Structure formats: C-alpha cells, structure tokens
Amino acid sequence: MFRQNKISRILSPAIALALLAPAGFVPMALAQESAEQVEQIVVTGSRGRERTVSDSPVPIDVFSAEDISQISLTDTNDILQTLVPSFNVSKTNFSGGAYIRPATLRGLQSDKTLVLVNSKRRHRSALVDLDGAGAQAADMATIPSIALGSIEVLRDGAAAQYGSDAIAGVINFILKENREGGSITVDMGEYGEGDGQSVNVQGNIGLPLGDNGFLSISGEYTDVESTIRAKEYCESWWCANRNDPKYAAFNARNNSSSAYEETAVFRTAYESGDPTFGDTGRYSQPWGQPASESLRLFFNAGYEVNANSELYAFGNWSESESNANFFHRRPVIGLFKESRLADGSTYSPRALFPAGFTPQLFGDVDDQSLVAGWRGEWDNGLTYDFSFRTGESEIEYNLFNTLNASMGVESPTQFHLGNLVNEETQYQADFTYEFDSGTVLAFGASFLDEEYSILGGEPDSHQAGTYGVADPHGFCNGDTATAAGAAVITNGSTLNCANSSDPVYYVGQVGANGFPGFPPEFSKSYGRQATSLYADLSQDVTDTLFVQGAVRAEDYDDFGSEVTWKLAAILDVTDNFAIRGSLGTSLRAPSPGQQGTTNISVRLPNGVPQLRGLFPADSAVARAVGAQPLKPEKANNITLGFTADIANVNLTVDLYSIDIEDRVFINEDANSVSTDSGAGGAYDRYLALVAAGVANAEQFGQVNYFGNAFDTTTEGVDVVATSPIDWGNNGVTNLSLAMNYTKNDFDSSVSQVSTFLTAEEQADFGNLRPEFRGVFTARHELDRLSVIGRLSYYGDYEKATTGGKLFQEFGGVLYTDLEMQYQLNETVRLSGGARNLFDEYPDVGKTETSFVCCGNLYGFQNNLDWQGRYFYARAAMSF
C-alpha cells in the first residue's frame, strides 16, 4: 500500500514493456517504408517554434480528424480513452457522475490535467465530483468530436508553461478551420441486451468570411437511453426478490410483522411495476447507464486583417440533461413511520410509496464560452497574441420520486434543489521572438478571475415542515393529553401520550430525501483572482541537442505566490534513435468550487438514512472538527524516455514519476456526529454544528470537508508503437500499439492518511483500478473497403475489506472491437460494427463489501465496460 522499493517496482514493468513492444509488434515481413512520410506538427508543449512529434522533448500524442472519425464512439471522453491508454474515464452507473464523468490521465484525477481549446484554457465545470476525490475540471463532453481538426495530448507536467492544473499533462483540442465544405454523420446503436439505444447526429459546415476569413460551425445532438446491469436488491437486511435464497432466510429472522415482502400491498405494487419505482421497471434499485440527451454547438472563426495580422474567435453553447438514481428507500425504515395528523389520525409515506421509493436526481447542464483575440507578427519579428476568454457552466438540480419527511402528508414528491454556477474570465498576452542565434524566447502574462456560486432551491426542498418537531399539534403534555389531545381521542383517535412510540412523537427528516436543496445560508459565491507571468526559452544547442526551459510566477489573492519551472531536452543519438526527458515542478490551486462547496446529502449507512454535511474548509463547522485552510497541491515531475525507428516501426517509451505534496481530498466518513455526550469527538462535532447555526444539527450523521490530505507518488511508463504494412495490390495495413502502466502510492504516514481515508479506502487507493492497459489497433484498407480491428486490455485489480485486507481479486478483461467501412462514393461512407464483440464483462463484485451492494454488480465507478456487446451503424456524408 505505501511506497516500498519504488524504483524496482516501476522499472520492472517498464523494461518489460520496452523490450516486448518491438519484439512482439514488428511483423515478420515488413514492406519498405514509404519514401515520403509526413511529419505531424504540434503546437502543444513548446511556447516557441512548432516542432514535430518525433523531435519533441516530451511525449505528445497527435490525432488527426481522420483518426478521430475512425473511432466508433462519439463522446469525446470515450474517443480519448480509446486513443490514449493512460487516459481513462469512468463508466458511471450511479449518482452525480452521470452528468460529468470523472476521468484520469496517468492515474491522476481530471482536475490535474489542463484542458485547452485552440491552446486557450477551457473553463471548469460547475460540478465538484463529491463521489471521488472532489475534482472540479473541464467537461470535455461539451466539445463535439466533429468540430475537431486534431487532438494533442501532452503526457508531462507543464504548469510552468500553461499554469495551474497541468500536473499530469495537457489536452489541447484544435478546432477545424475550414471555409468551405462540411460533413454530416448519423450514428445509431444498441446493446446486445436490447437496451441503451442511442442516436447521435453531428454536422460541420465551413463558410467564408469575406476573401480572407473562415467560419466553421459544428453541432451535435445525442439521445441515449438507459441500461440496467443489475440484480434485484437482496441483502441480509432487505430482500425484494422472493426467488433469491436470502429471501427465506431474511423472513425467518424478521417474523411476519417485518417480512413486508409478503404483504399484499407491497407485492401488488412491486409486481405491477408501481410508479413508486420511477423509471426502474421491476428493479427497486437499478444500476446502469443513465439516460441522457444533449444538444451542443461550437464555432471557430478567423479573419486575416493583412499578411501579418489575424483576428480570431471561437466558442460554444451546450445543453444536456441526465438523471441518476439514488439508493432505494425500504418501506420499513424510520422514514416510513406514522405521524399524527391534526385530526388525530395517522399517516405514513407508505400510503404514497407502498413499495418504498428510489429518488431520481435530474441534472440540467448549460455550458457556454467565448474566446476572441488578435495575433500576428510585428516588423521587428516579435509575434503577439492578445486574447480574452469567458466561460460559464451551470447545473440545475431537480429531485423526483422522493419526499420531505418533515412535511408529512403535505410533502410534494418533486423538488427544485438549486443551481451550481462556475464562471471564468481571463485576459492573456503571449509573445515570441527568435534571435539570430536560433534561440526562441516566449513570454507572456495572464489575469484570471474565477467565481463559483451556489444558488438556493425552493423552500420545500430544505425547510422543516410541520412534522420536523415532535407533537406539532400540541396533543400531549408529558404523559397526559392536552385539551386538543383529549378532543381527538373523543373523536376516535388512538393517541396515547404515555407511549413514547406513539406517532405523535415522530420527527421527520428535514429536506428532500436524498439531496436536500441549498438553503439561503449556503447560497453564496466564492471567487478568486490570479495573475501570472511566464517565460519559455528554447534552443538547438547543436545539430543533435535541443534544450528548453520555462518558468512561471503566479500570484493568487487567496493562496499567495507560487513559482514553477521546467527543463526539457532531446538528444539525437543517431538518425533513428533519440533520448528525451524533462524535469520540473507543477502545481494545482484548489478551485473555488472546492473551497466553497457546501453540500447536504442523505446517506444510508446500514440502510438507515442520515444527513451528511460537507462544509468549506474555512467554515466554523469545518474548523471546529479539524479543518485547516487549503493550500495548493505541488508536484515534482520527472520524465525519461526514447524514440526509435526500428525497421519499419516507430517506437516511443517514456517513464515518469510524479510526486505530489498536499493532495486535496475529502476527509473520511468516520467523522460522524451524535447527540450522545458519551460519544466523545462525535458529540463535539454535533456541538460544532449547533454553534455554527446549522439547522437540524441533531439529524446529521457525518461532517466532512476538503483538506490537504497526504502526499503521493505516481509512477508509470507509456509505450507507443506504430507501423504500416504495404501488401501491394492487397492494400495497406496500419498497426498501432499503445500501452500504459501506472502505480499510485502514499508518501505520508499511515496516521496522516488515516485522517482522510478509511483502511478500506487506503488499500483501494492504488489497487482498485487496473494498473496496466493496452490497446492494439489494425486498420486494413483495400480500395473502398476498410476493416478496423481493435483489442483493448485492462489488467487485474483488487478490492479490500473494511479493515483494509485483500478481499477479492478481479481478473483482466480483453475487449474486441470490429468495424467495417465502405466508401460508397466520393461523398458517402457507410460503417457498421460491434464494440466488445465477444460480450466480455468484468468479474462480478462480491456484495459483502461496500464496493457493490443493493443489486449493484460492478462497482460505483468503473473504467471497464460492464454493459456487454454493442452493435452500431453509421452513415457519413462529406461535401
């Protein structure tokens, strides 16, 4: 779990991959390399002169529009995962990640990868992913793949060049610049299980702007239906499946009064597909792909003012909706206890939800941006680029199929919870100058203004209702009835004030169950401003040695000043072999969302609902339970590798090590609260809630906050190899192999890590995701026909028990994709195929751990495909 012999651990798989790649990849008979080979030019990674992929001092992947179009997927996240093995995106089947899917590059969360569009920073999403480490990053799904001219992925720390967040690397999306023509694609498909039907329509058109300009407009519409990959909810504490062996055992333990599966009301509701299950069909707790619908637009424009000057602008508008299911609320938990109405009769939510209910959270995501600038070159040779950027992401939350228990019979079943908004504005100036010696100097300045806002929801979503206190109608005075109580008894009420279990004493949980809305006291804005200066110097020292250095100073009005630096070089040992490497520092300043997020949600430890509150680190509540002011995450990056041309194979191997200090995480859920003075620290946390004026403090079970939790080391190796085979009259086959191995470990003591992670979470930190991943692709072209085959392998991984011991080993999975494309004529291309052709699934998780539960089979967030075979067809037309 913690670092031991890290050098040997990383070098062993790295050397193995480096040695095996050429031997296992080079075909037995290779054709002669084409006399003319076009070098890919990149703009990412060097602030000065553009360089080719092969002579870049740092590892960069470049994917053209043709490469992108050959991927059967349409979501930009999924395309990246297919093309870049060190990039992974979760296949989320639960909770808030349905709206913006968490991703990793080189094993680090998405907020440690800087996202650029046309080399300009992309604004963050409004979502702070509270199901993981709390990342707040750019939403790459808002960029339609058809709008892209290329994608450049820099797999190296680059904060000194581009600023905060570029710890793991940089992803630069380069938009199309066509002034004529266009294309339309239509994709349709569904899973072999007969669900998850999807339709995706994309279009691009290029228009002239006068004689010297262009306007490229791209759009995308997507409609995806949900899937269910689950079994019916059946655990030791609750079983809704009478065909499960646990069912009889459960009833035997609980007697007829608790065996509510046998009651006519429940069984009738369940077997008829009662709407209390919402969209879950016959599953009380569904798990699977959420349904989603989106409409997205992007534009890119440029106009040449003269031979040395250009105006440019690009931006987007995006709107999407998705829903996610919470845990099923069983119809015998305290939430369904009876309460006394004003007339003395009783009421239970079971009258409304006889089979229990599964809350459904809908998220409407609006995203827009605009970038405009002026760039060119002055007569003295100094190039300039002045730009302005603004971006906004907003999520509106609405919760359906639930209730505010404190409102009793008065409760609605749907609530507007509030909105989250992230806004950014940036002014930037970039310059380059090449001296007579060939030295290139790049320098510039930036001013960034960020603001994160929480907008309150409707009152019913968070306020206490009539039944938020015991005996709201004044029926009892101690053990005896008041005049009002005597009156209802006279009218036939069963009121018994002497019975502490009488419904008159029921206190309902406050707020929309599952996710209470944002109250006014939490509806705040958190902002910050940052100013930065940078310089980048590069030089071909000799004909074979290129050296680059960069330094950046950033000043944050909330964190103070930080300086990062980087050195990189590439040495051509021979015409076909070069050694490259880099050394530097990076940082990531905690986002305004991480600093200001306040979130109240309902968790179900042991199936019993209780409130969980996450408060800002600088709030009175968080400080009272041990929170300290947040600091930036700082990293030391080292990359060392080589590029080689062996026979007809181009090979790159890059080892890396990323040491991060003060990783930002959410502290563990063990920080529960209690009204029991004998509970020690738990009671102190309850008192802190009361002192801070938190409403309904007695109903909270957990208090959390963001903190600089611990130090970590991420080590790994990337291997990329490509080769063409010319079969003469039988066509050409292009082969590519990309592999990644990444390992995460703690650098902090067990006691420090334990403040933020449980023993189970500590063990899972470096083991619950595959450390190895490889992708092998073969594309054969013969006349108008193309056949694409792809093998994607995910290595094995492990799951720990609550105590941190090994509980389950999961085997590796090999997925096979096959696609055929036929160029019908000059404008129309037809495609069809299958992803996961052989219908492979990950190992099913054992339900005895928190990894899976309540009908879940494959875990909450899993990078592996757990939905099975997918068939699709595509028609593409260019004009």
mmCIF file with all atom_site columns, C-alpha atoms in Angstrom, residues 40-44 61-68 76 80 83 116-118 143 145-153 171-177:
data_model
loop_
_atom_site.group_PDB
_atom_site.id
_atom_site.type_symbol
_atom_site.label_atom_id
_atom_site.label_alt_id
_atom_site.label_comp_id
_atom_site.label_asym_id
_atom_site.label_entity_id
_atom_site.label_seq_id
_atom_site.pdbx_PDB_ins_code
_atom_site.Cartn_x
_atom_site.Cartn_y
_atom_site.Cartn_z
_atom_site.occupancy
_atom_site.B_iso_or_equiv
_atom_site.pdbx_formal_charge
_atom_site.auth_seq_id
_atom_site.auth_comp_id
_atom_site.auth_asym_id
_atom_site.auth_atom_id
_atom_site.pdbx_PDB_model_num
ATOM 1  C CA . GLN A 1 40  ? 2.978   15.603 -37.550 1.00 0.00 ? 40  GLN A CA 1
ATOM 2  C CA . ILE A 1 41  ? 3.429   19.195 -36.380 1.00 0.00 ? 41  ILE A CA 1
ATOM 3  C CA . VAL A 1 42  ? 2.434   20.056 -32.797 1.00 0.00 ? 42  VAL A CA 1
ATOM 4  C CA . VAL A 1 43  ? 1.798   23.357 -31.076 1.00 0.00 ? 43  VAL A CA 1
ATOM 5  C CA . THR A 1 44  ? 1.430   21.948 -27.554 1.00 0.00 ? 44  THR A CA 1
ATOM 6  C CA . ASP A 1 61  ? 0.208   12.168 -28.983 1.00 0.00 ? 61  ASP A CA 1
ATOM 7  C CA . VAL A 1 62  ? -1.335  13.813 -32.045 1.00 0.00 ? 62  VAL A CA 1
ATOM 8  C CA . PHE A 1 63  ? -4.590  12.543 -33.503 1.00 0.00 ? 63  PHE A CA 1
ATOM 9  C CA . SER A 1 64  ? -5.953  13.935 -36.759 1.00 0.00 ? 64  SER A CA 1
ATOM 10 C CA . ALA A 1 65  ? -9.581  14.420 -37.739 1.00 0.00 ? 65  ALA A CA 1
ATOM 11 C CA . GLU A 1 66  ? -9.291  11.169 -39.700 1.00 0.00 ? 66  GLU A CA 1
ATOM 12 C CA . ASP A 1 67  ? -8.020  9.320  -36.614 1.00 0.00 ? 67  ASP A CA 1
ATOM 13 C CA . ILE A 1 68  ? -10.938 10.692 -34.614 1.00 0.00 ? 68  ILE A CA 1
ATOM 14 C CA . THR A 1 76  ? -15.007 12.997 -26.770 1.00 0.00 ? 76  THR A CA 1
ATOM 15 C CA . LEU A 1 80  ? -9.688  9.862  -25.840 1.00 0.00 ? 80  LEU A CA 1
ATOM 16 C CA . LEU A 1 83  ? -6.736  6.552  -28.336 1.00 0.00 ? 83  LEU A CA 1
ATOM 17 C CA . LEU A 1 116 ? -7.130  23.687 -23.757 1.00 0.00 ? 116 LEU A CA 1
ATOM 18 C CA . VAL A 1 117 ? -9.122  24.571 -26.847 1.00 0.00 ? 117 VAL A CA 1
ATOM 19 C CA . ASN A 1 118 ? -7.041  26.147 -29.597 1.00 0.00 ? 118 ASN A CA 1
ATOM 20 C CA . ILE A 1 143 ? -16.817 19.535 -27.332 1.00 0.00 ? 143 ILE A CA 1
ATOM 21 C CA . SER A 1 145 ? -15.867 15.399 -31.911 1.00 0.00 ? 145 SER A CA 1
ATOM 22 C CA . ILE A 1 146 ? -16.853 16.554 -35.388 1.00 0.00 ? 146 ILE A CA 1
ATOM 23 C CA . ALA A 1 147 ? -15.617 20.071 -34.530 1.00 0.00 ? 147 ALA A CA 1
ATOM 24 C CA . LEU A 1 148 ? -12.046 18.832 -34.053 1.00 0.00 ? 148 LEU A CA 1
ATOM 25 C CA . GLY A 1 149 ? -9.284  19.171 -36.567 1.00 0.00 ? 149 GLY A CA 1
ATOM 26 C CA . SER A 1 150 ? -6.889  17.354 -34.221 1.00 0.00 ? 150 SER A CA 1
ATOM 27 C CA . ILE A 1 151 ? -6.210  16.479 -30.590 1.00 0.00 ? 151 ILE A CA 1
ATOM 28 C CA . GLU A 1 152 ? -2.795  16.894 -28.967 1.00 0.00 ? 152 GLU A CA 1
ATOM 29 C CA . VAL A 1 153 ? -2.146  15.114 -25.678 1.00 0.00 ? 153 VAL A CA 1
ATOM 30 C CA . ILE A 1 171 ? -5.016  18.008 -23.619 1.00 0.00 ? 171 ILE A CA 1
ATOM 31 C CA . ASN A 1 172 ? -5.292  20.540 -26.444 1.00 0.00 ? 172 ASN A CA 1
ATOM 32 C CA . PHE A 1 173 ? -8.319  20.362 -28.738 1.00 0.00 ? 173 PHE A CA 1
ATOM 33 C CA . ILE A 1 174 ? -7.608  22.066 -32.091 1.00 0.00 ? 174 ILE A CA 1
ATOM 34 C CA . LEU A 1 175 ? -10.788 23.131 -33.906 1.00 0.00 ? 175 LEU A CA 1
ATOM 35 C CA . LYS A 1 176 ? -11.358 22.831 -37.647 1.00 0.00 ? 176 LYS A CA 1
ATOM 36 C CA . GLU A 1 177 ? -10.625 25.887 -39.790 1.00 0.00 ? 177 GLU A CA 1
#
